[in-house]
CSV table of C-alpha atoms in Angstrom, one decimal:
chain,number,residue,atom,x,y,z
A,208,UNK,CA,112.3,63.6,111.4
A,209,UNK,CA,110.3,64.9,114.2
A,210,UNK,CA,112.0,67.9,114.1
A,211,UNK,CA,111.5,68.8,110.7
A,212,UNK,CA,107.4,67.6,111.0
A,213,UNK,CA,107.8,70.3,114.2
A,214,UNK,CA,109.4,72.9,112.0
A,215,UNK,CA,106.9,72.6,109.3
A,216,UNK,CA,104.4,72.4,111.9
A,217,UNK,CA,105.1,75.8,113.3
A,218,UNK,CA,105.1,77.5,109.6
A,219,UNK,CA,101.7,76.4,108.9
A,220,UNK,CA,100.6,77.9,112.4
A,221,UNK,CA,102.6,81.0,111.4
A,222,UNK,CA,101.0,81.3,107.9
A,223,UNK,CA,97.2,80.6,109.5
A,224,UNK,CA,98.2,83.4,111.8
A,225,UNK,CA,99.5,86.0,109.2
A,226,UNK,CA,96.1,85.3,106.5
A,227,UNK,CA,93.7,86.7,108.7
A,228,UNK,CA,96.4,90.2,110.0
A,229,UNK,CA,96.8,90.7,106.6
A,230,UNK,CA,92.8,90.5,106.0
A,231,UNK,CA,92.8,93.2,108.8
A,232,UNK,CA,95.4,95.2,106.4
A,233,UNK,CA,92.7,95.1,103.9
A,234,UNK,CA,90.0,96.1,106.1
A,235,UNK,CA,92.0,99.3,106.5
A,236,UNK,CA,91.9,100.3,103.2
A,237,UNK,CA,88.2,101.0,103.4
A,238,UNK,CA,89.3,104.1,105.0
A,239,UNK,CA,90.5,105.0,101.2
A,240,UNK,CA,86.6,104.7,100.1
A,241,UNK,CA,85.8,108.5,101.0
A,242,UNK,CA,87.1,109.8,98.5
A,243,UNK,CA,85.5,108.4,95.7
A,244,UNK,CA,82.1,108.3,98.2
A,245,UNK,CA,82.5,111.9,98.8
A,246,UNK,CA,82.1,112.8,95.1
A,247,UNK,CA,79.2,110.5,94.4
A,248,UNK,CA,77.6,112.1,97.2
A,249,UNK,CA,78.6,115.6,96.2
A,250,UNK,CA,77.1,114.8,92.7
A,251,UNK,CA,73.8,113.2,94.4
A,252,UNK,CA,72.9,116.4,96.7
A,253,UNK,CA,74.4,118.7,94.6
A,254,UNK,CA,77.5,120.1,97.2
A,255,UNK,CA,79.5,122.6,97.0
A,256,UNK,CA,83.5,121.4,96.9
A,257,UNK,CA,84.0,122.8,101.1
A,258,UNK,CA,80.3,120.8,101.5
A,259,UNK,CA,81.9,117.5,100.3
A,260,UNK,CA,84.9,117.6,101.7
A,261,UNK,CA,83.9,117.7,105.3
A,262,UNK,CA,83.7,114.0,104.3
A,263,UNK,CA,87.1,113.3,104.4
A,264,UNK,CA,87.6,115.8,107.0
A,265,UNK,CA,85.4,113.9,109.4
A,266,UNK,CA,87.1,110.6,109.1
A,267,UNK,CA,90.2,111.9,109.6
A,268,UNK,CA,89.8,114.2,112.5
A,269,UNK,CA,88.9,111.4,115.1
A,270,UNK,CA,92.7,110.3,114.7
A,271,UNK,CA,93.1,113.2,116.5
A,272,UNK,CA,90.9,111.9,119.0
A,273,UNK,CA,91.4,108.4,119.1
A,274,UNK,CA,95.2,106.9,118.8
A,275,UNK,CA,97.0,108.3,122.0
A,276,UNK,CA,94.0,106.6,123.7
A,277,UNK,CA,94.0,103.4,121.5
A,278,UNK,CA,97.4,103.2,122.6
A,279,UNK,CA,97.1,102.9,126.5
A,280,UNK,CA,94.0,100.7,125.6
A,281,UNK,CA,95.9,98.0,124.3
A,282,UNK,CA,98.1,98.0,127.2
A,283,UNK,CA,95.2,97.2,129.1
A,284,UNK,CA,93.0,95.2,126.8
A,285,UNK,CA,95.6,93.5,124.2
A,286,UNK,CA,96.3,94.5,120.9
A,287,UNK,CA,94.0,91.9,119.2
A,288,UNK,CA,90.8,93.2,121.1
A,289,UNK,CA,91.6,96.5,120.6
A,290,UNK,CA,92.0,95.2,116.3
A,291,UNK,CA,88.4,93.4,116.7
A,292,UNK,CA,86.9,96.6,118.5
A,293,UNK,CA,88.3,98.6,115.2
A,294,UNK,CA,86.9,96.0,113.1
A,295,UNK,CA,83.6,96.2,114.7
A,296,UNK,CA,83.3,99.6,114.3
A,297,UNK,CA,84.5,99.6,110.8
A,298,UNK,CA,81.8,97.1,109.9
A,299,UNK,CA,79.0,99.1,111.4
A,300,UNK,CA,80.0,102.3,109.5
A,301,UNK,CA,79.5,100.2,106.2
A,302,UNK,CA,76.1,99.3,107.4
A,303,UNK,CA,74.7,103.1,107.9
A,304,UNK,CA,74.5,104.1,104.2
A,305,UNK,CA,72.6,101.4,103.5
A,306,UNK,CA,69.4,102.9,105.6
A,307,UNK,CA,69.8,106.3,102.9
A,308,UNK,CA,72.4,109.1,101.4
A,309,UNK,CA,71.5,111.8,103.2
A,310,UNK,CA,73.3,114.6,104.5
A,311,UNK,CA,73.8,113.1,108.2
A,312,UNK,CA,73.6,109.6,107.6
A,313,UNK,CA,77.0,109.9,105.3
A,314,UNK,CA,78.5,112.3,108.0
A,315,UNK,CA,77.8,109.5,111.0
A,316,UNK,CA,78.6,106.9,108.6
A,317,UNK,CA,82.0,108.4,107.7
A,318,UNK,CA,82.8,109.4,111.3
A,319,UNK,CA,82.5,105.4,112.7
A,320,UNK,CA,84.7,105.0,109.7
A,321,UNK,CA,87.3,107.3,110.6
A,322,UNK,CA,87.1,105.9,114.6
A,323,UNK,CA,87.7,102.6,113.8
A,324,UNK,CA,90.4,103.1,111.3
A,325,UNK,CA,91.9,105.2,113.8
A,326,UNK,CA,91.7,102.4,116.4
A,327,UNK,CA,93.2,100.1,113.8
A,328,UNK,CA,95.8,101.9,112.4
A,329,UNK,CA,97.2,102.2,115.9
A,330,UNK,CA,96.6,98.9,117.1
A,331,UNK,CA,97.2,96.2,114.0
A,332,UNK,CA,101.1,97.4,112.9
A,333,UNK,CA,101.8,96.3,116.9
A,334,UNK,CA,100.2,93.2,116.4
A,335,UNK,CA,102.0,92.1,113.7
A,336,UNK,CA,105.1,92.5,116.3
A,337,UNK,CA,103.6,89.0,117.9
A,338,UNK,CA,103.7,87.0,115.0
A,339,UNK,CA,107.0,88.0,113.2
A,340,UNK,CA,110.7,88.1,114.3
A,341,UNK,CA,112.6,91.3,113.9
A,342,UNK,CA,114.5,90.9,111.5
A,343,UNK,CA,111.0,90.2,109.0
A,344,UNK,CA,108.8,92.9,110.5
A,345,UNK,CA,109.7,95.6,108.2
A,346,UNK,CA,109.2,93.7,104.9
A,347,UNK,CA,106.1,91.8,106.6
A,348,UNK,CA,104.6,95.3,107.5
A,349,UNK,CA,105.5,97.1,103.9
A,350,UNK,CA,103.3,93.8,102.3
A,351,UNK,CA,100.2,95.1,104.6
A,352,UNK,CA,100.9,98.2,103.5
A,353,UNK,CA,100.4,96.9,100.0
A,354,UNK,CA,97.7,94.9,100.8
A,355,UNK,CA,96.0,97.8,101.9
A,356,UNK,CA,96.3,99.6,98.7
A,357,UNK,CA,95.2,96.9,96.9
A,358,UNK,CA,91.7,97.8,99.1
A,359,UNK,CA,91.9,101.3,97.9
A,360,UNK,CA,92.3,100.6,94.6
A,361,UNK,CA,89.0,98.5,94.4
A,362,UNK,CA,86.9,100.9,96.2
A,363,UNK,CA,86.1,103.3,92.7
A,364,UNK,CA,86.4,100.2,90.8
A,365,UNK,CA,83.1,98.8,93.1
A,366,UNK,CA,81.2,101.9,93.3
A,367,UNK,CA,81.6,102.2,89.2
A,368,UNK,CA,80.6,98.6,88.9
A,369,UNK,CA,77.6,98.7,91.6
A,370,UNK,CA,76.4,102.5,89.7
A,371,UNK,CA,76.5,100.8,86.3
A,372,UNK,CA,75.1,97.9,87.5
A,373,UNK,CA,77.5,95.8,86.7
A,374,UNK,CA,77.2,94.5,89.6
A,375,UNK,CA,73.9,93.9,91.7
A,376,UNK,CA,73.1,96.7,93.5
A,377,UNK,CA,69.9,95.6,95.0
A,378,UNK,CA,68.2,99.6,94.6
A,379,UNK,CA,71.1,101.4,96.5
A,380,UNK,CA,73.1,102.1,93.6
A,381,UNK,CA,76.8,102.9,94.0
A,382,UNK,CA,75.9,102.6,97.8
A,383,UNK,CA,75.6,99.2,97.3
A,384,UNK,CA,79.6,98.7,97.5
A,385,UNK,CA,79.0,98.9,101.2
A,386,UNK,CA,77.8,95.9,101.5
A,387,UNK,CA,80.9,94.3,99.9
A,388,UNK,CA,83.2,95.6,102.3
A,389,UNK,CA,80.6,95.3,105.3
A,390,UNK,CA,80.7,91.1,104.5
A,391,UNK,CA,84.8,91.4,104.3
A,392,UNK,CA,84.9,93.3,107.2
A,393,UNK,CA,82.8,90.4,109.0
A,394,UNK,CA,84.7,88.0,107.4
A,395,UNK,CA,87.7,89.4,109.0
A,396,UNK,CA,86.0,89.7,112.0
A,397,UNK,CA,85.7,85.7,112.4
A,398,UNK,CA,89.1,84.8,111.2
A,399,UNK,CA,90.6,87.1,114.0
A,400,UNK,CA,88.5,86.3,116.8
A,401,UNK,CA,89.1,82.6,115.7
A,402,UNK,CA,93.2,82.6,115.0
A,403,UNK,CA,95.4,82.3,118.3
A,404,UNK,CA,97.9,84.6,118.9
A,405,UNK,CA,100.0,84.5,122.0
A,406,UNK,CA,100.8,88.3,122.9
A,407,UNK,CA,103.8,89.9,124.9
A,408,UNK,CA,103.5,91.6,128.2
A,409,UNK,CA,101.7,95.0,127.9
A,410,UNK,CA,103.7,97.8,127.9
A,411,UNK,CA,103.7,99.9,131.3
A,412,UNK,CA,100.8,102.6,130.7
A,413,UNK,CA,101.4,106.2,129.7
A,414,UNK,CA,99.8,109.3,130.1
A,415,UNK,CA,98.4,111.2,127.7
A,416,UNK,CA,100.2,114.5,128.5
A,417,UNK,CA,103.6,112.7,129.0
A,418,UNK,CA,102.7,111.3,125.0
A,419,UNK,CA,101.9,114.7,123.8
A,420,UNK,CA,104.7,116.1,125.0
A,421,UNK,CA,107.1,114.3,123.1
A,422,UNK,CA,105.8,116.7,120.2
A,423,UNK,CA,108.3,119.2,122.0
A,424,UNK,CA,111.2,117.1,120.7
A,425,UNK,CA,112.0,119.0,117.5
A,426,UNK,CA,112.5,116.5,115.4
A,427,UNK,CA,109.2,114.4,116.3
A,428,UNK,CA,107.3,117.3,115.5
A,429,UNK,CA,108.9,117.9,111.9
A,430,UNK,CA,107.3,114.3,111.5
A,431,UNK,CA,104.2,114.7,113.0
A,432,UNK,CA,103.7,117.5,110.0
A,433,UNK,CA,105.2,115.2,107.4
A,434,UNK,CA,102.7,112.7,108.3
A,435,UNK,CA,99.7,115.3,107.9
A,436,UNK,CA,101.2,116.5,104.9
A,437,UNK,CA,101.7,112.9,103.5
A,438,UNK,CA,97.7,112.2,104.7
A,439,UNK,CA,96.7,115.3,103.5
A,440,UNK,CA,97.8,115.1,100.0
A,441,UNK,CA,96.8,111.4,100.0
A,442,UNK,CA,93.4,112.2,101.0
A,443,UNK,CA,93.5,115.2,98.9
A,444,UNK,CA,94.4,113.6,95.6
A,445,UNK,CA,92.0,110.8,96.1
A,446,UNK,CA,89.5,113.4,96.2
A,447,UNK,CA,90.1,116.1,94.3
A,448,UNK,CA,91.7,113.9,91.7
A,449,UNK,CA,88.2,113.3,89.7
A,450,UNK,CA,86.8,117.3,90.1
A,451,UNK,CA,90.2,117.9,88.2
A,452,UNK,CA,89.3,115.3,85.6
A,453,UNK,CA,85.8,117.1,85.2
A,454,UNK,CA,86.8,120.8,85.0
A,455,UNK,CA,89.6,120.1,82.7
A,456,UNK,CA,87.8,117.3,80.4
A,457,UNK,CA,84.4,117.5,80.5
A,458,UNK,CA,84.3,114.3,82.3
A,459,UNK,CA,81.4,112.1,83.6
A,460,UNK,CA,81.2,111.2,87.2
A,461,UNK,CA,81.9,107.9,86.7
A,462,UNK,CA,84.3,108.5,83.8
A,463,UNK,CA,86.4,110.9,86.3
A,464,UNK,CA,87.0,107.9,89.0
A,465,UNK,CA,89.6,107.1,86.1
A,466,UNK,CA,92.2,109.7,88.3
A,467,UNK,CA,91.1,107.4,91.6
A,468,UNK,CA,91.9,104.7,90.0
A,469,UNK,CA,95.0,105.5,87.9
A,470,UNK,CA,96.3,106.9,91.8
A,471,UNK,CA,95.5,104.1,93.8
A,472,UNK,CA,97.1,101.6,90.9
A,473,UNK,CA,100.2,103.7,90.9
A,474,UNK,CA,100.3,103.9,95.1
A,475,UNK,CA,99.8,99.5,94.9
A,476,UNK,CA,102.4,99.9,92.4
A,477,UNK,CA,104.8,102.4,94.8
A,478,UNK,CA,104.3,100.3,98.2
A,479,UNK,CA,105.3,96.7,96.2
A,480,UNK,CA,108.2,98.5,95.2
A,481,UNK,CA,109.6,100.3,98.2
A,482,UNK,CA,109.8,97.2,99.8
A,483,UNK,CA,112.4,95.9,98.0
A,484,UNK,CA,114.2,99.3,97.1
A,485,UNK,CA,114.6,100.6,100.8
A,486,UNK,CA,116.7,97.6,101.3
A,487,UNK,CA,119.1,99.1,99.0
A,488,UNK,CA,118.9,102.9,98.7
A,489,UNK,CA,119.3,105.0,101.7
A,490,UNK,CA,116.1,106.7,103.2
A,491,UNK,CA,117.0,110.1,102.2
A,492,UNK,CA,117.9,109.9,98.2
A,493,UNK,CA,114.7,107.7,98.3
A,494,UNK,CA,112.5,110.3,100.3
A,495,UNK,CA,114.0,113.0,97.9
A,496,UNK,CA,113.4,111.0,94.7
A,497,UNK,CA,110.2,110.3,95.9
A,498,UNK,CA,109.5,114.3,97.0
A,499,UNK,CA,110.9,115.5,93.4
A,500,UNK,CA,108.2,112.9,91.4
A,501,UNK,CA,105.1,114.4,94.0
A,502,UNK,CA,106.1,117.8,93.2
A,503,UNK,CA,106.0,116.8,89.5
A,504,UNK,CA,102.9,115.5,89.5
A,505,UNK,CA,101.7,119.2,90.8
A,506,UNK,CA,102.7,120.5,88.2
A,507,UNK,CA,100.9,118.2,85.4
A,508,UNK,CA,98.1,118.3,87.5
A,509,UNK,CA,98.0,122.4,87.4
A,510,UNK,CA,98.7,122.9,83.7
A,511,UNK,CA,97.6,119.8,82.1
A,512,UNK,CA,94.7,120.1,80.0
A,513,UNK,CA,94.7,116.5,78.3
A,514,UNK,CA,94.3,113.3,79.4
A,515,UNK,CA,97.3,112.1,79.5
A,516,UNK,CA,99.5,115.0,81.0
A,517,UNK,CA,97.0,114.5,83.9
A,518,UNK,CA,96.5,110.9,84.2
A,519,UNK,CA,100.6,111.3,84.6
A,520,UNK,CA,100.5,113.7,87.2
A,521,UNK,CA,97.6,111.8,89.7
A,522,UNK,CA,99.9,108.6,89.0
A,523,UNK,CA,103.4,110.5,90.0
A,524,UNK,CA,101.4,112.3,92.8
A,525,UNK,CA,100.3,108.5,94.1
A,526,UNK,CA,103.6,106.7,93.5
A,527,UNK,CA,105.8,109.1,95.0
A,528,UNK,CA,103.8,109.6,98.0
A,529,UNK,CA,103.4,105.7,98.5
A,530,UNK,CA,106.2,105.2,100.6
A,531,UNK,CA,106.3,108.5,102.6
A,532,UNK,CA,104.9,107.4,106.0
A,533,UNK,CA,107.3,104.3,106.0
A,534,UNK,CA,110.0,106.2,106.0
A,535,UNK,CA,108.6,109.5,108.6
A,536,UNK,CA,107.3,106.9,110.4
A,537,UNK,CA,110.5,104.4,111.0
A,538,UNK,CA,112.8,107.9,111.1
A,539,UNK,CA,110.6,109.0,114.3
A,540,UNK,CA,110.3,105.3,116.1
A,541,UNK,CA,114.6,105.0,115.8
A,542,UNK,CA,115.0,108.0,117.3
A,543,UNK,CA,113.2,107.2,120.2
A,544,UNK,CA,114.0,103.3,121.0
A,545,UNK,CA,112.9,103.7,124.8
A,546,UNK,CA,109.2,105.7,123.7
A,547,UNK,CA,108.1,103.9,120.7
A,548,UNK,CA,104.6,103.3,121.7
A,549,UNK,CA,103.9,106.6,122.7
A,550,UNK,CA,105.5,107.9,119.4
A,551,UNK,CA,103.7,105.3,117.3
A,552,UNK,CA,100.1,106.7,119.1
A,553,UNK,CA,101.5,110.2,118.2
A,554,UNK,CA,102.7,109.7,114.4
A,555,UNK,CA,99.0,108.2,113.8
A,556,UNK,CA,97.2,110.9,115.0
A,557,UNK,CA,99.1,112.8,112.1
A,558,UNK,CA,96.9,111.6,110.3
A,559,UNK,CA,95.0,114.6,111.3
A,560,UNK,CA,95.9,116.0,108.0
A,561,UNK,CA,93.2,114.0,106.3
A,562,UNK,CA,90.9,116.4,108.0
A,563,UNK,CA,92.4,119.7,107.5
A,564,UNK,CA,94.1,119.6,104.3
A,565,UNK,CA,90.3,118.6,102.6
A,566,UNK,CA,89.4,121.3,104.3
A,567,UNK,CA,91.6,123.8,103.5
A,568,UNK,CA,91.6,122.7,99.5
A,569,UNK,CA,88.0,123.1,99.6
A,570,UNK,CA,88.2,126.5,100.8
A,571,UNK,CA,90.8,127.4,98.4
A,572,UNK,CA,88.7,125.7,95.3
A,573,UNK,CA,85.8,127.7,96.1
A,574,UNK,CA,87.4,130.9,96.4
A,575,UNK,CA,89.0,130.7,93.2
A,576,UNK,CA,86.4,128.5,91.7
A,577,UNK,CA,88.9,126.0,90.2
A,578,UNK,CA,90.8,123.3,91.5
A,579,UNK,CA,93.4,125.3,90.9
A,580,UNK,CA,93.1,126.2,94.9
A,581,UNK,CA,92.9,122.6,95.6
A,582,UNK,CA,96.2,121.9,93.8
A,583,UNK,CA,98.0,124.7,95.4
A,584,UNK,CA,97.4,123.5,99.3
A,585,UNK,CA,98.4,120.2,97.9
A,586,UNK,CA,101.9,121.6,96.5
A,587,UNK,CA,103.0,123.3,99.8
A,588,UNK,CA,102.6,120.0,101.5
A,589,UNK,CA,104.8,118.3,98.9
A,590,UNK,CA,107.4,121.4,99.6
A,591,UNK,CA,107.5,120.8,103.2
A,592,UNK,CA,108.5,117.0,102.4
A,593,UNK,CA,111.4,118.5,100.6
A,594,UNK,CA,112.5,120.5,103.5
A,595,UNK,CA,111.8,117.0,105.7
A,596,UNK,CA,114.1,115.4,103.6
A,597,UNK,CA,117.2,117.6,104.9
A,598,UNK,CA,116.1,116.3,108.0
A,599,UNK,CA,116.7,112.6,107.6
A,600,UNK,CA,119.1,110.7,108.7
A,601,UNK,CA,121.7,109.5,106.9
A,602,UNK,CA,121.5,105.4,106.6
């Protein structure tokens, strides 16, 4: 009897313990907000498409910056500091636009944003490690993953709702979402800081040149670009999605968040459902399936000029590129057992190609003036996950 009052005991801990990581998970689906922020604030100071997305560009680029450093900091610090220092920052970022839209104030306010996701994205997955044996950690990490999503998904529903008024919005508008995700992000704060959670020994510290010469190992470098390709059309279609909606439909603003949503519904959608079909189908007829419905999706998105050939394309484009980094990213960690952390701090600063795919689909949109250009960046990124998928190994 006292075993079994033990056993159920140590579940309840576990469960308390798991609620407030997978608030974190949440919290890092803010980072998903820039798109649909970046076109309200294109349509507010009148941008061009290059001008707007250096939004997205600048929360992406400090990933660059940040996660080979986040990595040797939790070696020093823990890995749940190093989560509440992300969180911190995160919250402060939804603070900023509150204080005005300009110019600046959205480009510091982004940045913060793209820092402490950065610092999160490196440091939470590890955490998880603490709480969960082995054999779960996969399945436990996919749900966060969809958790997440559900985050993204909310984000143009909110600034809809706030913009309409639907919801109070206190004079700020569709600015006034921030505020909604500022109080989570407190919220998660305090759960956190407040839940125990005994950590392993740290990890002896690496160098940064040691990690970044890992990219010299072939095959860690083909997934360092599939991760920027996977971030990049992500990113992309979260942005771009709604200018498509516009040019080819005469669309509102706030009728063209209907792509941004329709995406992030059919990436929820995508993530709940990887985790149960990876279990069964091997990594590369997945990654190719998944490829084949991306590269799809391109192709509705550049010839559609109805609603529904296009809300199909942004929903292929989302649900095939939903389970993309689990795969890369578990492909590059196995082949590496003795470097994981280091790898880990490298696949995340991938996500680099938030930053320069916006950029580069900007350029090509203005050039041509259509979104045409946009698309086309996209579809190269989706062919290079084809030629990834030759890469995989067989499982």
């Amino acid at each position: 009897m006292k075993n079994l009052t033990s056993s159920n005991s140590g579940q309840k801990v576990a469960i308390m313990q798991i609620i407030p990581v997978m608030l974190c998970f949440f919290t890092m689906g803010f980072v998903d907000l820039v798109g649909s922020a970046s076109n309200s604030v294109k349509h507010d100071l009148s941008l061009t498409d290059a001008e707007a997305n250096l939004f997205p560009s600048m929360v992406f680029f400090w990933f660059l910056i940040f996660s080979v450093p986040t990595s040797m900091l939790m070696n020093k610090i823990g890995r749940k500091k190093t989560v509440l220092i992300s969180i911190i920052v995160t919250a402060v970022s939804l603070i900023i636009p509150i204080f005005g839209d300009s110019y600046m104030i959205m480009l510091v306010s982004f940045s913060l944003l793209g820092i402490g996701n950065a610092i999160m994205q490196t440091s939470l997955n590890p955490l998880v490690s603490n709480l969960i044996s082995n054999d779960k950690l996969a399945s436990t990490l996919t749900f966060g993953q969809f958790v997440k999503a559900i985050a993204s998904f909310l984000a143009p529903v909110l600034i809809t709702c706030c913009s309409n008024s639907v919801l109070p919005n206190f004079g700020l508008g569709w600015r006034a979402f921030f505020l909604i995700f500022a109080a989570v992000s407190f919220l998660s704060i305090a759960l956190l800081a407040a839940t125990p959670i005994q950590e392993e020994k740290p990890d002896s510290v690496t160098g940064f040149k040691e990690s970044i010469k890992l990219l010299g190992r072939p095959f860690i470098l083909l997934c360092f670009i599939g991760i920027m390709c996977h971030v990049g059309i992500d990113v992309g279609t979260n942005t771009t999605g709604p200018r498509i909606f516009k040019e080819q439909l005469a669309m509102s603003e706030d009728d063209a968040r209907l792509a941004t949503e329709i995406y992030f519904i059919a990436r929820t959608i995508g993530c709940f459902l990887g985790g149960f079909l990876l279990r069964y189908v091997a990594p590369r007829i997945f990654f190719a399936i998944s490829a084949v419905l991306m590269l799809i999706g391109m192709g509705l998105l550049s010839t559609g000029t109805s609603l529904i050939p296009l809300c199909c394309g942004v929903a292929l484009v989302g649900f095939g590129n939903s389970n993309i980094f689990s795969v890369i990213f578990s492909q590059a960690l196995v082949s590496t057992p003795n470097e994981k952390n280091e790898v880990s701090g490298l696949m995340i600063m991938g996500l680099i190609g938030g930053t320069i795919f916006p950029l580069a689909m900007g350029l090509a949109s203005d050039a041509v003036n259509s979104q045409i250009g946009a698309i086309a960046v996209m579809t190269l990124g989706v062919v290079y996950l084809l030629f990834y998928t030759a890469k995989i190994k067989k499982a």
